[in-house]
Short mmCIF file of C-alpha atoms in Angstrom, two decimals:
data_model
loop_
_atom_site.label_atom_id
_atom_site.label_comp_id
_atom_site.label_asym_id
_atom_site.label_seq_id
_atom_site.Cartn_x
_atom_site.Cartn_y
_atom_site.Cartn_z
CA MET A 1 89.18 -8.09 43.73
CA GLY A 2 90.21 -7.73 39.96
CA TRP A 3 90.40 -10.37 37.78
CA GLU A 4 93.87 -11.32 37.91
CA LYS A 5 92.42 -14.13 40.15
CA PHE A 6 90.07 -15.27 37.47
CA ASP A 7 90.92 -18.82 35.71
CA PRO A 8 89.11 -19.82 32.30
CA ASN A 9 90.77 -23.47 32.66
CA LEU A 10 88.92 -24.02 36.21
CA VAL A 11 86.21 -26.60 36.06
CA SER A 12 83.74 -25.20 38.02
CA ASN A 13 82.74 -22.81 35.29
CA ASP A 14 81.77 -25.10 33.60
CA LEU A 15 79.53 -26.55 36.53
CA VAL A 16 77.78 -23.68 36.46
CA GLN A 17 77.03 -23.32 33.23
CA ASP A 18 75.79 -26.37 33.15
CA LEU A 19 73.72 -26.46 35.69
CA LYS A 20 71.76 -23.27 33.82
CA TRP A 21 72.05 -25.00 30.44
CA ASP A 22 70.39 -28.83 31.58
CA GLU A 23 67.16 -28.62 34.42
CA GLN A 24 68.19 -32.57 35.11
CA LEU A 25 71.14 -31.50 35.87
CA ARG A 26 69.59 -29.09 38.43
CA GLU A 27 67.51 -31.20 39.94
CA LEU A 28 69.77 -33.84 40.85
CA PHE A 29 72.39 -31.07 42.14
CA LYS A 30 68.87 -29.96 44.53
CA GLN A 31 68.81 -34.01 45.02
CA ASN A 32 72.26 -35.16 45.34
CA GLU A 33 75.10 -32.65 44.82
CA ARG A 34 77.43 -35.03 45.62
CA ALA A 35 76.85 -36.77 42.22
CA VAL A 36 76.82 -33.95 40.71
CA LEU A 37 80.29 -32.91 42.06
CA ASP A 38 81.44 -36.78 40.38
CA GLN A 39 80.91 -35.61 37.37
CA TYR A 40 83.16 -33.42 37.31
CA ASP A 41 87.31 -33.25 37.47
CA LEU A 42 87.41 -30.90 40.47
CA LEU A 43 91.00 -29.76 42.15
CA PRO A 44 90.31 -31.05 45.73
CA GLU A 45 90.18 -27.08 47.18
CA GLU A 46 87.77 -26.43 44.72
CA ARG A 47 85.59 -29.43 45.34
CA ALA A 48 85.96 -28.76 49.29
CA ALA A 49 85.81 -24.89 48.93
CA ILE A 50 82.12 -25.68 46.73
CA GLU A 51 81.13 -27.73 49.54
CA ALA A 52 81.86 -25.99 52.23
CA ARG A 53 80.31 -23.04 51.11
CA ASP A 54 83.16 -20.59 50.82
CA PHE A 55 82.87 -18.80 48.12
CA ARG A 56 85.96 -16.68 48.84
CA LYS A 57 88.08 -19.70 48.29
CA LEU A 58 86.48 -20.01 45.12
CA TYR A 59 87.17 -16.69 44.05
CA ASP A 60 90.81 -17.32 44.71
CA LEU A 61 91.27 -20.73 43.05
CA GLY A 62 89.42 -18.48 39.90
CA ILE A 63 85.73 -19.15 39.32
CA HIS A 64 84.31 -16.29 37.51
CA PRO A 65 82.56 -13.90 40.18
CA TYR A 66 79.28 -13.69 38.22
CA LEU A 67 79.26 -17.87 37.57
CA GLY A 68 80.06 -17.64 41.77
CA GLY A 69 77.01 -15.39 42.00
CA GLN A 70 75.05 -18.04 39.97
CA LEU A 71 76.11 -20.91 42.12
CA SER A 72 74.68 -19.29 44.92
CA ARG A 73 71.34 -19.75 43.25
CA PHE A 74 71.26 -23.38 42.90
CA ILE A 75 72.66 -23.46 46.63
CA TRP A 76 69.96 -21.48 47.95
CA GLY A 77 67.31 -20.03 45.97
CA ASN A 78 66.75 -18.25 42.60
CA GLU A 79 63.51 -16.81 42.96
CA ALA A 80 62.83 -13.00 42.97
CA GLY A 81 62.53 -11.18 45.82
CA LYS A 82 62.84 -14.77 48.33
CA SER A 83 65.59 -17.48 47.94
CA ALA A 84 67.66 -15.21 45.50
CA VAL A 85 68.02 -12.77 48.56
CA GLU A 86 69.43 -15.30 50.55
CA ALA A 87 71.94 -16.41 48.36
CA ALA A 88 72.94 -12.87 47.87
CA ASN A 89 73.49 -12.15 51.13
CA ASN A 90 75.50 -15.89 51.63
CA LEU A 91 76.94 -15.40 49.06
CA VAL A 92 78.44 -12.14 50.08
CA ALA A 93 79.14 -13.09 53.88
CA SER A 94 81.75 -15.36 52.56
CA LEU A 95 83.07 -12.96 50.20
CA THR A 96 83.72 -10.64 53.15
CA GLY A 97 84.70 -13.16 55.50
CA GLN A 98 81.94 -14.23 57.74
CA THR A 99 80.00 -17.60 58.25
CA PRO A 100 78.11 -18.41 55.39
CA ASN A 101 74.40 -20.41 55.76
CA ILE A 102 75.19 -23.65 55.12
CA SER A 103 72.22 -25.44 56.57
CA LYS A 104 70.45 -25.71 52.94
CA THR A 105 71.54 -27.97 49.85
CA MET B 1 71.05 3.76 1.35
CA ALA B 2 69.15 2.40 4.88
CA LYS B 3 68.42 4.91 7.54
CA ILE B 4 68.65 4.10 11.27
CA VAL B 5 65.59 6.04 12.96
CA PHE B 6 65.94 5.07 16.31
CA ALA B 7 68.67 4.54 19.38
CA ALA B 8 69.02 4.23 22.98
CA GLY B 9 70.46 2.89 25.69
CA VAL B 10 68.49 1.17 28.54
CA PRO B 11 68.74 -0.70 31.87
CA HIS B 12 68.22 -4.53 31.66
CA ALA B 13 68.44 -5.16 35.55
CA PRO B 14 65.79 -8.26 35.88
CA ALA B 15 64.67 -6.60 39.83
CA ILE B 16 63.25 -3.82 37.54
CA VAL B 17 61.10 -6.60 36.55
CA GLY B 18 60.45 -8.91 39.55
CA GLN B 19 61.30 -6.64 41.71
CA PHE B 20 58.83 -3.76 40.81
CA ASP B 21 55.96 -2.92 42.85
CA HIS B 22 58.32 -3.23 45.74
CA ALA B 23 59.91 -0.34 44.59
CA PRO B 24 59.25 3.32 45.96
CA ASP B 25 56.83 5.75 43.57
CA GLU B 26 60.12 7.78 43.15
CA VAL B 27 61.86 4.84 42.06
CA LYS B 28 58.91 2.67 40.11
CA ALA B 29 58.63 6.85 38.45
CA VAL B 30 62.10 6.00 36.96
CA VAL B 31 61.64 2.76 35.27
CA THR B 32 57.97 3.05 33.78
CA ASP B 33 59.84 7.39 32.20
CA THR B 34 62.45 5.40 31.15
CA PHE B 35 60.60 2.76 29.11
CA GLU B 36 57.79 4.71 28.50
CA ALA B 37 59.80 7.05 26.57
CA VAL B 38 62.12 4.20 24.93
CA LYS B 39 58.29 2.44 23.40
CA GLN B 40 56.56 5.36 22.48
CA GLN B 41 59.89 7.38 20.91
CA MET B 42 60.46 3.92 19.07
CA TYR B 43 57.41 3.00 17.36
CA ALA B 44 57.00 6.42 16.55
CA ALA B 45 60.26 6.40 14.28
CA ARG B 46 58.68 2.98 12.85
CA PRO B 47 61.90 1.27 12.54
CA ASP B 48 61.34 -2.64 9.91
CA VAL B 49 64.25 -3.94 12.31
CA LEU B 50 65.57 -3.37 16.23
CA ILE B 51 69.38 -4.77 16.03
CA VAL B 52 69.99 -5.14 19.84
CA PHE B 53 73.38 -5.12 21.01
CA ALA B 54 73.28 -6.44 24.86
CA ASN B 55 75.53 -7.84 27.18
CA ASP B 56 75.56 -12.42 27.69
CA HIS B 57 75.91 -13.30 31.08
CA LEU B 58 78.32 -16.51 30.01
CA ALA B 59 74.66 -18.08 29.02
CA ASN B 60 75.74 -19.33 26.05
CA SER B 61 79.34 -19.67 25.64
CA ARG B 62 82.37 -21.94 27.61
CA VAL B 63 84.39 -19.45 29.15
CA ARG B 64 87.56 -20.45 27.83
CA SER B 65 85.99 -20.31 23.96
CA TYR B 66 84.06 -16.71 24.31
CA PRO B 67 82.83 -14.77 21.38
CA ASP B 68 83.37 -11.33 21.22
CA PHE B 69 79.76 -10.26 19.13
CA LEU B 70 77.07 -13.43 19.04
CA ILE B 71 75.15 -12.82 16.51
CA GLY B 72 71.73 -14.54 16.67
CA THR B 73 70.41 -14.86 13.43
CA ALA B 74 67.16 -16.99 14.24
CA ARG B 75 63.35 -16.52 12.10
CA GLU B 76 61.89 -16.07 15.95
CA HIS B 77 63.59 -15.29 19.35
CA ARG B 78 61.83 -16.75 22.53
CA GLY B 79 63.10 -16.07 26.20
CA PRO B 80 63.87 -15.35 28.62
CA HIS B 81 65.88 -19.25 29.58
CA SER B 82 64.60 -21.71 31.17
CA TRP B 83 66.95 -21.29 34.01
CA PHE B 84 66.03 -17.83 34.31
CA LYS B 85 62.74 -17.39 34.53
CA PRO B 86 62.19 -17.66 38.64
CA TRP B 87 64.87 -14.59 38.40
CA ILE B 88 63.37 -12.07 36.22
CA GLY B 89 59.39 -13.10 36.93
CA CYS B 90 58.25 -12.12 33.59
CA ARG B 91 56.25 -13.44 30.44
CA ASP B 92 57.54 -15.57 27.89
CA TYR B 93 57.94 -14.19 24.78
CA VAL B 94 58.20 -15.11 20.78
CA ALA B 95 60.02 -11.84 19.01
CA LYS B 96 60.27 -11.55 14.89
CA GLY B 97 63.73 -12.38 14.33
CA ASN B 98 64.56 -11.01 10.80
CA PRO B 99 67.54 -13.55 9.53
CA ASP B 100 68.00 -11.36 6.39
CA VAL B 101 69.68 -8.10 8.07
CA ALA B 102 71.11 -10.53 10.88
CA LYS B 103 73.09 -12.68 8.52
CA ALA B 104 74.24 -9.25 6.45
CA LEU B 105 74.88 -7.75 9.50
CA PHE B 106 77.55 -11.16 10.16
CA ARG B 107 78.31 -10.20 5.95
CA GLY B 108 79.09 -6.95 6.67
CA MET B 109 80.88 -6.64 9.63
CA THR B 110 83.40 -9.58 8.56
CA HIS B 111 84.08 -7.72 5.59
CA ARG B 112 84.65 -4.48 7.77
CA GLY B 113 87.04 -6.50 9.38
CA ILE B 114 85.27 -6.80 12.39
CA ARG B 115 85.19 -10.14 14.53
CA MET B 116 81.77 -11.92 15.26
CA THR B 117 80.38 -14.83 15.38
CA ALA B 118 76.36 -16.29 14.87
CA LYS B 119 74.47 -18.86 15.40
CA ALA B 120 71.23 -20.11 13.51
CA GLU B 121 69.78 -21.82 16.75
CA ASN B 122 67.25 -19.83 19.46
CA LEU B 123 69.98 -18.00 21.79
CA ASN B 124 69.72 -18.15 25.70
CA PHE B 125 68.38 -15.07 26.88
CA ASP B 126 68.03 -13.82 30.41
CA ASP B 127 67.81 -9.77 31.28
CA ASN B 128 69.77 -8.86 28.45
CA ILE B 129 67.42 -9.20 26.25
CA SER B 130 64.19 -10.16 27.99
CA VAL B 131 64.06 -6.99 29.72
CA PRO B 132 63.93 -4.54 27.04
CA VAL B 133 61.71 -6.71 24.49
CA VAL B 134 58.62 -6.64 27.32
CA MET B 135 59.55 -3.58 28.37
CA THR B 136 58.55 -1.55 24.62
CA ASP B 137 56.40 -4.86 24.28
CA LEU B 138 58.52 -5.45 21.08
CA ASP B 139 57.09 -9.56 20.95
CA GLN B 140 53.34 -8.04 20.36
CA SER B 141 55.04 -5.83 17.30
CA GLU B 142 56.08 -6.40 13.76
CA ILE B 143 59.92 -5.31 14.24
CA GLY B 144 61.98 -7.53 13.59
CA LEU B 145 64.57 -8.39 16.30
CA VAL B 146 68.13 -8.81 15.82
CA PRO B 147 69.63 -9.94 19.12
CA VAL B 148 74.07 -9.12 19.12
CA LEU B 149 74.68 -10.88 22.47
CA GLN B 150 78.34 -8.74 23.81
CA ASN B 151 81.12 -10.03 25.71
CA CYS B 152 81.39 -7.42 28.85
CA THR B 153 82.25 -9.29 31.33
CA VAL B 154 84.64 -11.73 30.13
CA PRO B 155 88.80 -11.22 29.77
CA PRO B 156 90.17 -9.83 27.74
CA TYR B 157 86.26 -8.30 26.72
CA PRO B 158 86.68 -5.96 23.87
CA ASP B 159 87.54 -2.20 25.43
CA GLN B 160 85.50 1.13 25.17
CA TYR B 161 87.65 1.55 21.40
CA HIS B 162 87.09 -0.98 20.14
CA CYS B 163 83.18 -1.51 20.62
CA TYR B 164 83.40 2.27 19.53
CA ALA B 165 85.01 1.34 16.46
CA VAL B 166 82.22 -1.92 16.06
CA GLY B 167 80.03 0.94 15.66
CA LYS B 168 81.08 2.87 13.40
CA ALA B 169 81.00 0.29 10.93
CA LEU B 170 78.07 -0.51 12.27
CA GLY B 171 76.83 2.80 11.26
CA ASP B 172 79.03 1.73 7.58
CA PHE B 173 77.21 -1.14 7.08
CA VAL B 174 73.61 0.09 7.99
CA ARG B 175 73.75 3.13 5.19
CA ASN B 176 75.64 1.01 2.71
CA ASP B 177 74.69 -2.05 3.41
CA LEU B 178 70.67 -2.68 3.95
CA PRO B 179 68.14 -1.70 1.14
CA ALA B 180 67.38 2.04 1.15
CA ASP B 181 64.53 1.83 2.62
CA LEU B 182 64.83 -0.06 5.91
CA ARG B 183 64.36 1.55 8.52
CA VAL B 184 67.01 0.38 11.48
CA GLY B 185 66.58 0.90 15.34
CA LEU B 186 69.36 0.78 17.23
CA ILE B 187 69.40 -0.38 21.47
CA GLY B 188 71.95 -1.46 23.90
CA SER B 189 71.38 -2.51 27.05
CA GLY B 190 72.75 -2.90 30.12
CA GLY B 191 73.78 -1.33 32.83
CA LEU B 192 74.19 0.97 34.75
CA SER B 193 76.80 0.41 37.68
CA HIS B 194 76.69 -3.18 39.86
CA GLU B 195 78.66 -6.37 41.20
CA PRO B 196 76.55 -9.19 40.05
CA GLY B 197 78.13 -12.46 42.27
CA GLY B 198 80.85 -9.68 44.11
CA ALA B 199 81.42 -8.06 47.50
CA ARG B 200 79.38 -5.32 47.08
CA TYR B 201 76.62 -6.82 45.26
CA TYR B 202 74.31 -4.14 46.93
CA LYS B 203 76.87 -1.84 46.17
CA ILE B 204 75.73 0.73 43.13
CA ASP B 205 78.22 3.87 42.27
CA GLN B 206 75.77 6.85 42.09
CA GLU B 207 78.31 9.42 41.31
CA PHE B 208 79.94 6.56 38.32
CA ASP B 209 76.08 6.80 36.92
CA ARG B 210 75.24 10.28 36.71
CA ALA B 211 78.51 11.03 35.40
CA PHE B 212 77.84 8.54 32.22
CA LEU B 213 74.33 9.19 32.12
CA GLN B 214 75.78 13.01 31.51
CA LEU B 215 78.76 12.14 28.90
CA THR B 216 76.44 9.93 26.95
CA THR B 217 73.44 12.75 27.10
CA GLN B 218 75.95 15.59 26.20
CA GLY B 219 77.70 13.31 23.16
CA ASP B 220 80.66 14.03 24.19
CA HIS B 221 82.76 11.21 22.47
CA ASP B 222 86.43 12.01 23.10
CA THR B 223 85.63 12.70 26.74
CA LEU B 224 83.71 9.57 27.87
CA LEU B 225 85.93 7.18 25.74
CA LYS B 226 89.12 9.22 27.77
CA GLU B 227 87.40 8.81 31.02
CA MET B 228 84.99 5.18 30.99
CA THR B 229 87.45 3.51 31.63
CA PRO B 230 86.57 -0.19 31.18
CA GLU B 231 89.19 -0.19 34.70
CA ARG B 232 87.09 3.21 36.22
CA MET B 233 84.16 0.80 35.33
CA ASP B 234 85.78 -2.24 37.35
CA THR B 235 86.24 0.12 40.49
CA ALA B 236 81.73 1.27 40.21
CA GLY B 237 81.24 -2.68 39.64
CA MET B 238 83.30 -5.46 38.77
CA GLY B 239 82.13 -7.73 36.43
CA GLY B 240 78.56 -5.63 35.42
CA THR B 241 79.48 -1.83 35.09
CA ALA B 242 81.40 -3.44 31.96
CA GLU B 243 78.33 -3.82 30.46
CA ILE B 244 77.51 -0.23 29.32
CA LEU B 245 80.23 -1.22 26.83
CA ALA B 246 77.52 -2.35 24.54
CA TRP B 247 76.09 0.86 24.84
CA TYR B 248 79.08 1.88 22.97
CA PRO B 249 78.86 0.45 19.10
CA ILE B 250 75.45 2.51 19.41
CA MET B 251 76.54 5.71 19.63
CA GLY B 252 79.93 4.79 17.38
CA ALA B 253 77.14 4.21 14.66
CA ILE B 254 74.83 7.08 15.38
CA GLY B 255 78.66 9.35 15.98
CA GLU B 256 78.02 12.32 18.50
CA CYS B 257 74.34 13.02 19.52
CA THR B 258 72.69 14.76 22.67
CA GLY B 259 70.34 12.50 24.00
CA GLU B 260 67.87 12.63 27.14
CA ASP B 261 67.58 10.43 29.69
CA PHE B 262 64.80 10.09 32.58
CA GLY B 263 65.47 10.52 35.58
CA TYR B 264 68.32 7.69 37.68
CA SER B 265 67.79 5.56 40.08
CA GLY B 266 70.73 3.72 42.79
CA TRP B 267 67.90 2.21 44.76
CA PRO B 268 69.96 -0.84 46.54
CA ASN B 269 67.29 -3.52 46.21
CA PHE B 270 67.66 -3.53 42.33
CA ARG B 271 71.32 -3.94 42.88
CA CYS B 272 72.08 -1.84 39.38
CA GLY B 273 71.75 1.51 39.26
CA ILE B 274 69.03 2.05 36.49
CA GLY B 275 68.77 5.11 33.84
CA GLY B 276 68.17 4.95 30.58
CA VAL B 277 69.02 7.94 27.64
CA ILE B 278 67.60 8.22 24.43
CA TRP B 279 69.95 10.16 20.95
CA ASP B 280 68.25 13.20 18.91
CA LEU B 281 69.34 11.68 15.59
CA SER B 282 68.76 14.84 14.36
CA THR B 283 71.90 16.19 16.30
CA SER B 284 74.32 13.46 14.59
CA LYS B 285 77.65 14.86 14.09
CA GLN B 286 78.84 11.25 12.36
CA HIS B 287 81.90 12.33 10.83
CA GLN B 288 83.85 13.69 13.82
CA HIS B 289 85.07 10.24 14.45
#
């Protein structure tokens, strides 16, 4: 995996940064992810990848890896040593071709 | 002629704060020894101002309009940013700023042909600034912080040669633009190897890290610039390892100095190689580069 896939135009990069910067949006994402995704002009395959927790696909579409890692924390949790570990494990599973745990949204 | 009185490169992995208690003793010792030495030697050097170069983890600017060097000119710097609090698990802090030096830095670098960007608003700080602040209790001191958030991860980011040239301009700025009696500390914050958000999230490249620490403590900048390329950094961990480029402005500013490290840890649960260097400024060969 290299930088050749990175695309600064990809809207998912904005989505993740907005989630970092906007506490209300973060809360809405937890409660109603679809409502947040509706606010963004995502490519159909980009949205499908987010909904399927398919980070490999998102990376191929051009999300910045650091922001991809942060998206995993918005999905699975951000607490040091706890939910953040689950987020990292699920992210790595997706990137290496295993099935991520999509039970928690 | 202001004087650089302290210079160091430090790691800032959030886990060295949030996961410290869970680490084995020998790993804890690396963290403690590194930051205790930084703290002790920094305060002994009595800097008035501390300029910290650190990777901006995409926390302040869109990826499509990303500054290479963003100076925080605020009167005080608050952190960590709210989103990052559960991640790092450190105390809230308010560090004193130094708007005069921050603005002079912006002006001085502009006049030296180095494009920087400045913001008076509080920047969003994550581990980049928060770890060095809380580990050195900078917020308990009267030292004015000037943060410079550096693009180490959004392509195309400044390579090792540009970062080193920024450092040479930084040294010239300190010596010629700042008040004669001002004492300046410099810290580069970042590294060592890691791949945040990548498939090798838990991979640490110990061989790379040890080679980097060796070159930085030896003060052999020709070899450092030649061998430690962004490509090699990416091989050692994409999107993370290159934040050691934040050490290069410091090394460029002080010239070739030998330094001391305080051990190394490649404990996987920190998800980042850990090691730091304090340079002995009395050994500087300032004008060789």
